PDB file of C-alpha atoms in Angstrom:
ATOM      1  CA  MET A   1      33.831  11.162  82.713  1.00 47.00           C
ATOM      2  CA  LYS A   2      34.767  13.324  85.846  1.00 43.00           C
ATOM      3  CA  SER A   3      33.764  16.530  84.156  1.00 45.00           C
ATOM      4  CA  ARG A   4      30.161  14.830  82.748  1.00 49.00           C
ATOM      5  CA  MET A   5      29.454  13.505  86.226  1.00 44.00           C
ATOM      6  CA  LEU A   6      30.098  16.993  87.711  1.00 45.00           C
ATOM      7  CA  THR A   7      28.186  18.750  85.180  1.00 47.00           C
ATOM      8  CA  ALA A   8      25.239  16.456  85.846  1.00 47.00           C
ATOM      9  CA  ALA A   9      25.572  16.783  89.266  1.00 46.00           C
ATOM     10  CA  VAL A  10      25.292  20.786  88.960  1.00 48.00           C
ATOM     11  CA  ALA A  11      22.638  20.560  86.182  1.00 48.00           C
ATOM     12  CA  ALA A  12      20.282  18.408  88.580  1.00 47.00           C
ATOM     13  CA  ALA A  13      21.145  20.881  91.580  1.00 48.00           C
ATOM     14  CA  LEU A  14      20.007  23.869  89.327  1.00 48.00           C
ATOM     15  CA  LEU A  15      16.767  22.015  88.329  1.00 48.00           C
ATOM     16  CA  ALA A  16      15.871  21.153  92.002  1.00 49.00           C
ATOM     17  CA  GLY A  17      16.852  24.413  93.604  1.00 64.00           C
ATOM     18  CA  CYS A  18      14.073  26.621  91.538  1.00 74.00           C
ATOM     19  CA  ALA A  19      12.163  29.081  93.611  1.00 73.00           C
ATOM     20  CA  THR A  20      10.366  32.498  93.172  1.00 79.00           C
ATOM     21  CA  SER A  21      10.889  35.554  95.053  1.00 72.00           C
ATOM     22  CA  PRO A  22       8.293  37.682  96.237  1.00 74.00           C
ATOM     23  CA  THR A  23       7.753  39.862  92.969  1.00 68.00           C
ATOM     24  CA  GLY A  24       7.903  36.841  91.224  1.00 70.00           C
ATOM     25  CA  ARG A  25      11.530  36.410  89.759  1.00 73.00           C
ATOM     26  CA  SER A  26      13.089  33.216  89.275  1.00 72.00           C
ATOM     27  CA  GLN A  27      15.622  32.275  92.109  1.00 68.00           C
ATOM     28  CA  LEU A  28      18.317  29.693  92.437  1.00 68.00           C
ATOM     29  CA  MET A  29      17.894  28.110  96.067  1.00 69.00           C
ATOM     30  CA  MET A  30      20.122  25.292  97.202  1.00 69.00           C
ATOM     31  CA  VAL A  31      20.301  26.056 100.959  1.00 74.00           C
ATOM     32  CA  SER A  32      17.317  25.875 103.454  1.00 74.00           C
ATOM     33  CA  ASP A  33      16.187  28.451 105.438  1.00 76.00           C
ATOM     34  CA  SER A  34      17.064  26.532 108.412  1.00 79.00           C
ATOM     35  CA  GLN A  35      20.641  26.473 107.372  1.00 81.00           C
ATOM     36  CA  MET A  36      20.416  30.006 106.645  1.00 76.00           C
ATOM     37  CA  SER A  37      19.393  31.189 110.180  1.00 80.00           C
ATOM     38  CA  GLN A  38      22.150  29.377 111.683  1.00 83.00           C
ATOM     39  CA  MET A  39      24.306  31.143 109.697  1.00 80.00           C
ATOM     40  CA  GLY A  40      22.811  34.591 110.662  1.00 81.00           C
ATOM     41  CA  LEU A  41      22.556  33.634 114.338  1.00 87.00           C
ATOM     42  CA  ALA A  42      26.296  32.652 114.170  1.00 87.00           C
ATOM     43  CA  SER A  43      27.594  35.862 112.347  1.00 87.00           C
ATOM     44  CA  PHE A  44      25.491  37.804 114.954  1.00 90.00           C
ATOM     45  CA  ASN A  45      26.769  36.242 117.811  1.00 90.00           C
ATOM     46  CA  GLN A  46      30.441  36.345 116.550  1.00 90.00           C
ATOM     47  CA  MET A  47      29.963  40.399 116.538  1.00 91.00           C
ATOM     48  CA  ARG A  48      28.699  40.015 120.051  1.00 94.00           C
ATOM     49  CA  GLN A  49      31.609  38.340 121.423  1.00 93.00           C
ATOM     50  CA  GLN A  50      33.825  40.580 119.565  1.00 93.00           C
ATOM     51  CA  GLY A  51      32.203  43.647 121.662  1.00 94.00           C
ATOM     52  CA  LYS A  52      31.060  45.416 118.415  1.00 94.00           C
ATOM     53  CA  PHE A  53      27.871  46.167 119.956  1.00 97.00           C
ATOM     54  CA  ALA A  54      27.389  49.422 121.440  1.00 97.00           C
ATOM     55  CA  ASN A  55      25.756  50.491 124.734  1.00 96.00           C
ATOM     56  CA  ALA A  56      23.366  52.874 123.101  1.00 97.00           C
ATOM     57  CA  PRO A  57      19.992  52.252 124.885  1.00 97.00           C
ATOM     58  CA  GLN A  58      18.179  55.018 123.244  1.00 97.00           C
ATOM     59  CA  GLU A  59      19.205  54.350 119.813  1.00 98.00           C
ATOM     60  CA  ARG A  60      18.868  50.748 120.040  1.00 98.00           C
ATOM     61  CA  ALA A  61      14.665  51.433 121.448  1.00 98.00           C
ATOM     62  CA  TYR A  62      14.074  53.686 118.686  1.00 98.00           C
ATOM     63  CA  ALA A  63      15.773  51.206 115.793  1.00 98.00           C
ATOM     64  CA  THR A  64      13.527  48.661 117.731  1.00 98.00           C
ATOM     65  CA  CYS A  65      10.570  50.664 117.707  1.00 98.00           C
ATOM     66  CA  VAL A  66      10.961  51.179 113.862  1.00 98.00           C
ATOM     67  CA  ALA A  67      11.778  47.495 113.174  1.00 98.00           C
ATOM     68  CA  ASN A  68       8.800  46.200 114.880  1.00 98.00           C
ATOM     69  CA  ALA A  69       6.267  48.581 112.900  1.00 98.00           C
ATOM     70  CA  LEU A  70       7.904  47.209 110.001  1.00 98.00           C
ATOM     71  CA  VAL A  71       7.796  43.433 111.254  1.00 98.00           C
ATOM     72  CA  ALA A  72       4.280  43.680 112.097  1.00 97.00           C
ATOM     73  CA  VAL A  73       3.552  43.880 107.936  1.00 97.00           C
ATOM     74  CA  LEU A  74       5.776  41.512 106.957  1.00 97.00           C
ATOM     75  CA  PRO A  75       4.544  38.182 105.492  1.00 95.00           C
ATOM     76  CA  PRO A  76       4.830  35.106 107.446  1.00 93.00           C
ATOM     77  CA  PRO A  77       6.646  33.599 108.946  1.00 93.00           C
ATOM     78  CA  TRP A  78       8.989  36.703 109.393  1.00 92.00           C
ATOM     79  CA  ASN A  79       6.119  38.614 111.230  1.00 95.00           C
ATOM     80  CA  THR A  80       5.744  35.934 113.896  1.00 93.00           C
ATOM     81  CA  GLN A  81       9.658  35.532 114.353  1.00 92.00           C
ATOM     82  CA  GLN A  82      11.291  37.508 117.522  1.00 92.00           C
ATOM     83  CA  TRP A  83      13.512  40.218 115.958  1.00 97.00           C
ATOM     84  CA  GLU A  84      16.807  41.305 117.970  1.00 97.00           C
ATOM     85  CA  VAL A  85      18.236  44.743 117.168  1.00 98.00           C
ATOM     86  CA  GLN A  86      21.634  46.012 118.250  1.00 97.00           C
ATOM     87  CA  ILE A  87      23.374  49.100 117.535  1.00 98.00           C
ATOM     88  CA  ILE A  88      26.924  48.598 116.061  1.00 96.00           C
ATOM     89  CA  ASP A  89      29.697  50.737 117.333  1.00 96.00           C
ATOM     90  CA  ASP A  90      30.552  52.095 113.864  1.00 93.00           C
ATOM     91  CA  LYS A  91      30.563  55.486 112.668  1.00 92.00           C
ATOM     92  CA  THR A  92      29.924  54.548 109.078  1.00 89.00           C
ATOM     93  CA  ALA A  93      26.253  54.827 107.480  1.00 89.00           C
ATOM     94  CA  ASN A  94      25.061  51.229 107.356  1.00 88.00           C
ATOM     95  CA  ALA A  95      22.520  48.387 108.606  1.00 91.00           C
ATOM     96  CA  PHE A  96      21.922  44.895 107.888  1.00 90.00           C
ATOM     97  CA  ALA A  97      19.347  42.309 108.548  1.00 91.00           C
ATOM     98  CA  LEU A  98      20.177  38.739 109.180  1.00 88.00           C
ATOM     99  CA  PRO A  99      18.344  35.228 108.611  1.00 88.00           C
ATOM    100  CA  GLY A 100      17.357  33.928 112.186  1.00 90.00           C
ATOM    101  CA  GLY A 101      15.998  37.321 113.193  1.00 94.00           C
ATOM    102  CA  ARG A 102      18.595  39.595 113.866  1.00 93.00           C
ATOM    103  CA  ILE A 103      19.111  43.241 112.870  1.00 95.00           C
ATOM    104  CA  GLY A 104      22.285  45.477 113.150  1.00 95.00           C
ATOM    105  CA  VAL A 105      22.124  49.218 112.864  1.00 96.00           C
ATOM    106  CA  ASN A 106      25.549  51.163 112.892  1.00 94.00           C
ATOM    107  CA  GLN A 107      25.669  54.450 114.784  1.00 96.00           C
ATOM    108  CA  GLY A 108      26.441  56.126 111.912  1.00 94.00           C
ATOM    109  CA  MET A 109      23.297  55.604 110.431  1.00 94.00           C
ATOM    110  CA  PHE A 110      21.267  58.203 112.731  1.00 96.00           C
ATOM    111  CA  LYS A 111      23.352  61.094 111.133  1.00 93.00           C
ATOM    112  CA  VAL A 112      22.132  60.331 107.870  1.00 93.00           C
ATOM    113  CA  ALA A 113      18.590  58.882 108.591  1.00 95.00           C
ATOM    114  CA  SER A 114      17.218  61.670 110.337  1.00 94.00           C
ATOM    115  CA  ASP A 115      13.880  60.497 111.321  1.00 97.00           C
ATOM    116  CA  GLN A 116      11.641  57.476 112.012  1.00 98.00           C
ATOM    117  CA  ASP A 117      10.461  57.596 107.975  1.00 98.00           C
ATOM    118  CA  GLN A 118      14.371  57.541 106.533  1.00 97.00           C
ATOM    119  CA  LEU A 119      15.366  54.844 109.416  1.00 98.00           C
ATOM    120  CA  ALA A 120      12.315  52.758 107.927  1.00 98.00           C
ATOM    121  CA  VAL A 121      13.456  53.140 104.421  1.00 96.00           C
ATOM    122  CA  VAL A 122      16.650  51.660 105.490  1.00 95.00           C
ATOM    123  CA  LEU A 123      15.535  48.697 107.673  1.00 97.00           C
ATOM    124  CA  GLY A 124      12.379  48.163 105.410  1.00 97.00           C
ATOM    125  CA  HIS A 125      15.215  47.450 102.423  1.00 93.00           C
ATOM    126  CA  GLU A 126      17.382  45.172 104.831  1.00 91.00           C
ATOM    127  CA  LEU A 127      14.469  43.104 106.200  1.00 95.00           C
ATOM    128  CA  SER A 128      13.496  42.792 102.633  1.00 93.00           C
ATOM    129  CA  HIS A 129      16.459  40.953 101.639  1.00 90.00           C
ATOM    130  CA  VAL A 130      15.343  38.051 104.084  1.00 91.00           C
ATOM    131  CA  VAL A 131      12.025  38.179 103.268  1.00 92.00           C
ATOM    132  CA  ALA A 132      13.352  37.544  99.762  1.00 87.00           C
ATOM    133  CA  ARG A 133      15.794  35.189 100.803  1.00 86.00           C
ATOM    134  CA  HIS A 134      18.734  36.935  98.906  1.00 76.00           C
ATOM    135  CA  GLY A 135      21.286  35.718 101.267  1.00 75.00           C
ATOM    136  CA  ALA A 136      20.454  31.923 100.551  1.00 74.00           C
ATOM    137  CA  GLU A 137      20.349  32.890  96.865  1.00 76.00           C
ATOM    138  CA  ARG A 138      23.756  34.257  96.883  1.00 77.00           C
ATOM    139  CA  VAL A 139      24.951  31.282  98.704  1.00 71.00           C
ATOM    140  CA  SER A 140      23.631  29.211  96.194  1.00 67.00           C
ATOM    141  CA  ASP A 141      24.876  31.389  93.526  1.00 64.00           C
ATOM    142  CA  ASN A 142      28.041  30.924  94.502  1.00 68.00           C
ATOM    143  CA  MET A 143      27.791  27.198  95.085  1.00 64.00           C
ATOM    144  CA  ALA A 144      26.661  26.846  91.466  1.00 57.00           C
ATOM    145  CA  THR A 145      29.633  28.967  89.935  1.00 58.00           C
ATOM    146  CA  GLN A 146      32.303  26.961  92.315  1.00 60.00           C
ATOM    147  CA  ALA A 147      30.516  23.776  90.908  1.00 51.00           C
ATOM    148  CA  ALA A 148      30.798  24.901  87.463  1.00 47.00           C
ATOM    149  CA  VAL A 149      34.444  26.428  87.337  1.00 44.00           C
ATOM    150  CA  ALA A 150      35.467  22.888  89.172  1.00 45.00           C
ATOM    151  CA  ALA A 151      34.011  21.102  85.877  1.00 45.00           C
ATOM    152  CA  GLY A 152      35.523  23.434  83.806  1.00 42.00           C
ATOM    153  CA  SER A 153      38.762  22.611  85.567  1.00 41.00           C
ATOM    154  CA  ILE A 154      38.463  19.229  85.147  1.00 44.00           C
ATOM    155  CA  TYR A 155      37.364  19.288  81.445  1.00 42.00           C
ATOM    156  CA  ALA A 156      40.530  21.322  80.361  1.00 42.00           C
ATOM    157  CA  GLY A 157      42.699  18.942  82.529  1.00 47.00           C
ATOM    158  CA  SER A 158      41.575  16.080  80.253  1.00 47.00           C
ATOM    159  CA  ARG A 159      42.381  18.225  77.273  1.00 49.00           C
ATOM    160  CA  GLY A 160      45.675  19.033  78.206  1.00 50.00           C
ATOM    161  CA  SER A 161      45.220  22.715  79.165  1.00 45.00           C
ATOM    162  CA  ASP A 162      46.320  24.591  81.975  1.00 46.00           C
ATOM    163  CA  ALA A 163      43.352  23.960  84.369  1.00 42.00           C
ATOM    164  CA  GLY A 164      44.530  26.423  86.865  1.00 45.00           C
ATOM    165  CA  ASN A 165      44.591  29.259  84.313  1.00 46.00           C
ATOM    166  CA  VAL A 166      41.162  27.989  82.971  1.00 37.00           C
ATOM    167  CA  ALA A 167      39.568  27.866  86.699  1.00 39.00           C
ATOM    168  CA  ALA A 168      40.913  31.664  86.968  1.00 43.00           C
ATOM    169  CA  LEU A 169      39.279  32.750  83.814  1.00 39.00           C
ATOM    170  CA  LEU A 170      36.104  31.051  84.458  1.00 40.00           C
ATOM    171  CA  GLY A 171      35.742  32.561  88.216  1.00 42.00           C
ATOM    172  CA  ALA A 172      36.308  36.127  86.871  1.00 40.00           C
ATOM    173  CA  GLY A 173      33.670  35.861  84.168  1.00 40.00           C
ATOM    174  CA  ALA A 174      31.286  34.240  86.262  1.00 39.00           C
ATOM    175  CA  ALA A 175      31.819  36.999  88.781  1.00 42.00           C
ATOM    176  CA  VAL A 176      31.393  39.922  86.277  1.00 38.00           C
ATOM    177  CA  GLY A 177      28.602  37.891  84.204  1.00 39.00           C
ATOM    178  CA  ILE A 178      26.531  36.309  87.211  1.00 35.00           C
ATOM    179  CA  LEU A 179      27.082  37.226  90.643  1.00 39.00           C
ATOM    180  CA  LEU A 180      27.532  41.189  90.437  1.00 43.00           C
ATOM    181  CA  PRO A 181      24.227  41.776  88.132  1.00 41.00           C
ATOM    182  CA  PHE A 182      22.351  39.528  90.188  1.00 40.00           C
ATOM    183  CA  SER A 183      23.231  41.672  93.219  1.00 71.00           C
ATOM    184  CA  ARG A 184      22.080  44.746  91.721  1.00 76.00           C
ATOM    185  CA  THR A 185      19.036  43.025  90.801  1.00 79.00           C
ATOM    186  CA  GLN A 186      18.280  41.638  94.709  1.00 80.00           C
ATOM    187  CA  GLU A 187      18.928  45.440  95.869  1.00 83.00           C
ATOM    188  CA  ALA A 188      16.170  47.100  93.449  1.00 86.00           C
ATOM    189  CA  GLU A 189      13.993  43.899  94.411  1.00 90.00           C
ATOM    190  CA  ALA A 190      14.343  44.968  98.235  1.00 90.00           C
ATOM    191  CA  ASP A 191      13.865  48.796  97.149  1.00 91.00           C
ATOM    192  CA  THR A 192      10.687  47.543  95.810  1.00 93.00           C
ATOM    193  CA  LEU A 193       9.729  45.430  98.909  1.00 95.00           C
ATOM    194  CA  GLY A 194      11.102  48.045 101.363  1.00 96.00           C
ATOM    195  CA  GLN A 195       9.194  50.702 100.175  1.00 97.00           C
ATOM    196  CA  ARG A 196       6.157  48.627  99.884  1.00 97.00           C
ATOM    197  CA  TYR A 197       6.227  47.346 104.023  1.00 98.00           C
ATOM    198  CA  MET A 198       7.018  50.926 104.956  1.00 98.00           C
ATOM    199  CA  ALA A 199       4.051  52.439 103.528  1.00 98.00           C
ATOM    200  CA  LYS A 200       1.784  49.587 104.885  1.00 98.00           C
ATOM    201  CA  ALA A 201       3.315  50.103 108.519  1.00 98.00           C
ATOM    202  CA  GLY A 202       2.526  53.704 108.317  1.00 98.00           C
ATOM    203  CA  PHE A 203       5.850  55.045 107.210  1.00 98.00           C
ATOM    204  CA  ASP A 204       5.804  57.720 104.512  1.00 98.00           C
ATOM    205  CA  PRO A 205       7.395  56.259 101.427  1.00 98.00           C
ATOM    206  CA  ARG A 206       8.437  59.484  99.784  1.00 97.00           C
ATOM    207  CA  ALA A 207      11.292  59.402 102.286  1.00 97.00           C
ATOM    208  CA  ALA A 208      12.999  56.797 100.325  1.00 95.00           C
ATOM    209  CA  VAL A 209      14.117  59.495  97.802  1.00 93.00           C
ATOM    210  CA  THR A 210      15.241  61.745 100.605  1.00 93.00           C
ATOM    211  CA  LEU A 211      17.383  59.354 102.111  1.00 92.00           C
ATOM    212  CA  TRP A 212      19.013  57.840  99.278  1.00 86.00           C
ATOM    213  CA  ASP A 213      19.796  61.756  98.102  1.00 85.00           C
ATOM    214  CA  LYS A 214      21.343  62.332 101.070  1.00 86.00           C
ATOM    215  CA  MET A 215      23.364  58.683 100.945  1.00 82.00           C
ATOM    216  CA  GLU A 216      24.602  59.794  97.389  1.00 77.00           C
ATOM    217  CA  LYS A 217      25.886  63.406  98.967  1.00 77.00           C
ATOM    218  CA  GLN A 218      27.315  61.399 101.533  1.00 73.00           C
ATOM    219  CA  GLY A 219      29.468  59.335  99.195  1.00 59.00           C
ATOM    220  CA  SER A 220      30.449  62.202  97.075  1.00 44.00           C
ATOM    221  CA  GLY A 221      34.107  62.023  98.032  1.00 45.00           C
ATOM    222  CA  GLY A 222      33.891  58.017  97.431  1.00 48.00           C
ATOM    223  CA  THR A 223      30.866  55.276  97.314  1.00 49.00           C
ATOM    224  CA  PRO A 224      29.654  54.641 100.966  1.00 51.00           C
ATOM    225  CA  THR A 225      29.515  51.375 102.280  1.00 50.00           C
ATOM    226  CA  PHE A 226      25.563  50.850 101.974  1.00 54.00           C
ATOM    227  CA  LEU A 227      25.922  52.159  98.056  1.00 54.00           C
ATOM    228  CA  SER A 228      28.652  49.849  97.192  1.00 54.00           C
ATOM    229  CA  THR A 229      26.446  47.429  94.901  1.00 50.00           C
ATOM    230  CA  HIS A 230      23.343  49.496  94.647  1.00 54.00           C
ATOM    231  CA  PRO A 231      21.823  50.633  91.425  1.00 55.00           C
ATOM    232  CA  ALA A 232      23.030  53.887  89.824  1.00 56.00           C
ATOM    233  CA  PRO A 233      21.678  56.711  92.250  1.00 54.00           C
ATOM    234  CA  ASN A 234      19.630  58.497  89.363  1.00 59.00           C
ATOM    235  CA  LYS A 235      17.761  55.656  88.176  1.00 77.00           C
ATOM    236  CA  ARG A 236      17.429  54.615  92.090  1.00 81.00           C
ATOM    237  CA  ALA A 237      15.710  58.255  92.913  1.00 82.00           C
ATOM    238  CA  GLN A 238      13.478  57.974  89.863  1.00 86.00           C
ATOM    239  CA  VAL A 239      12.147  54.538  90.349  1.00 89.00           C
ATOM    240  CA  LEU A 240      11.729  55.480  93.941  1.00 92.00           C
ATOM    241  CA  GLY A 241       9.988  58.615  93.498  1.00 94.00           C
ATOM    242  CA  GLN A 242       7.238  57.047  90.897  1.00 95.00           C
ATOM    243  CA  GLN A 243       6.646  53.762  93.631  1.00 96.00           C
ATOM    244  CA  ALA A 244       6.446  56.427  96.366  1.00 97.00           C
ATOM    245  CA  GLN A 245       3.405  58.179  94.162  1.00 97.00           C
ATOM    246  CA  GLN A 246       1.856  54.706  93.735  1.00 97.00           C
ATOM    247  CA  LEU A 247       2.129  53.726  97.289  1.00 98.00           C
ATOM    248  CA  LEU A 248       0.515  57.249  99.120  1.00 98.00           C
ATOM    249  CA  PRO A 249      -2.800  55.334  99.159  1.00 98.00           C
ATOM    250  CA  VAL A 250      -1.244  52.396 101.095  1.00 98.00           C
ATOM    251  CA  TYR A 251       0.194  54.795 103.500  1.00 98.00           C
ATOM    252  CA  GLU A 252      -2.820  56.988 103.920  1.00 97.00           C
ATOM    253  CA  GLN A 253      -4.848  54.056 104.315  1.00 97.00           C
ATOM    254  CA  ALA A 254      -2.412  52.835 106.845  1.00 97.00           C
ATOM    255  CA  ARG A 255      -2.526  55.731 108.840  1.00 97.00           C
ATOM    256  CA  ALA A 256      -6.189  56.067 108.472  1.00 97.00           C
ATOM    257  CA  SER A 257      -6.473  52.549 110.181  1.00 96.00           C
ATOM    258  CA  GLY A 258      -4.219  53.562 112.778  1.00 94.00           C
ATOM    259  CA  HIS A 259      -0.725  52.575 111.776  1.00 94.00           C
ATOM    260  CA  ASP A 260       1.107  55.465 113.757  1.00 94.00           C
ATOM    261  CA  PRO A 261       4.306  54.199 114.534  1.00 96.00           C
ATOM    262  CA  ALA A 262       5.210  57.437 116.321  1.00 94.00           C
ATOM    263  CA  CYS A 263       9.154  56.259 116.589  1.00 97.00           C
ATOM    264  CA  ARG A 264      11.538  59.107 118.119  1.00 94.00           C
ATOM    265  CA  LEU A 265      15.301  59.450 118.925  1.00 89.00           C
TER     266      LEU A 265
END
């Protein structure tokens, strides 16, 4: 009885939580934007309290310039939100954007993203995660997976099986079969959206191929943090190169319309 009730609850939540990403992909959405904003702000404030933000006014002004140009072309409500940019005292090449309007850029990223176009690739990608509600989707996926594992455990217990072992196996299977592939799908989607936004903002979309080539070389001795859950580099370069050619008219029109960010470090 318990397993049936829990399974029914999971099914109801799945049906109620359907959404569509900006690229038209179906998503499971079981948490609200306001809940995600609260989580994002709490995480950012915790980093502030832990003293992780660097005193780097020039880098911060530069990253803010790039971020502001990108935010201006995002769809509502993200284009009207106030975004705070902070530089993280960390030498690894990484960056993030959080629901609630917060952006962090590691100091190590400036050694890899050597101009405004390459930095726009990174920040456009991270902002796209927020616009596409990938954080909420991941939280929802985890919630659904945990509920399914719990239902399976209760059922196994009722059949006299070792519920603990069944839960462990279900959890591992769910991670490999659902959560990790979804993560790669989200990363590819963020690539597509980010490149689109940077072109609309007046950043050269061809810089995406250059940036990811540099990231791949940087990780020749081991996968860098920023690439740990991303699509295979060779496929990524090919896709980004094709998209860049398609987006060149968008970029050229943006420049002709006065979108010239002129952000410099």
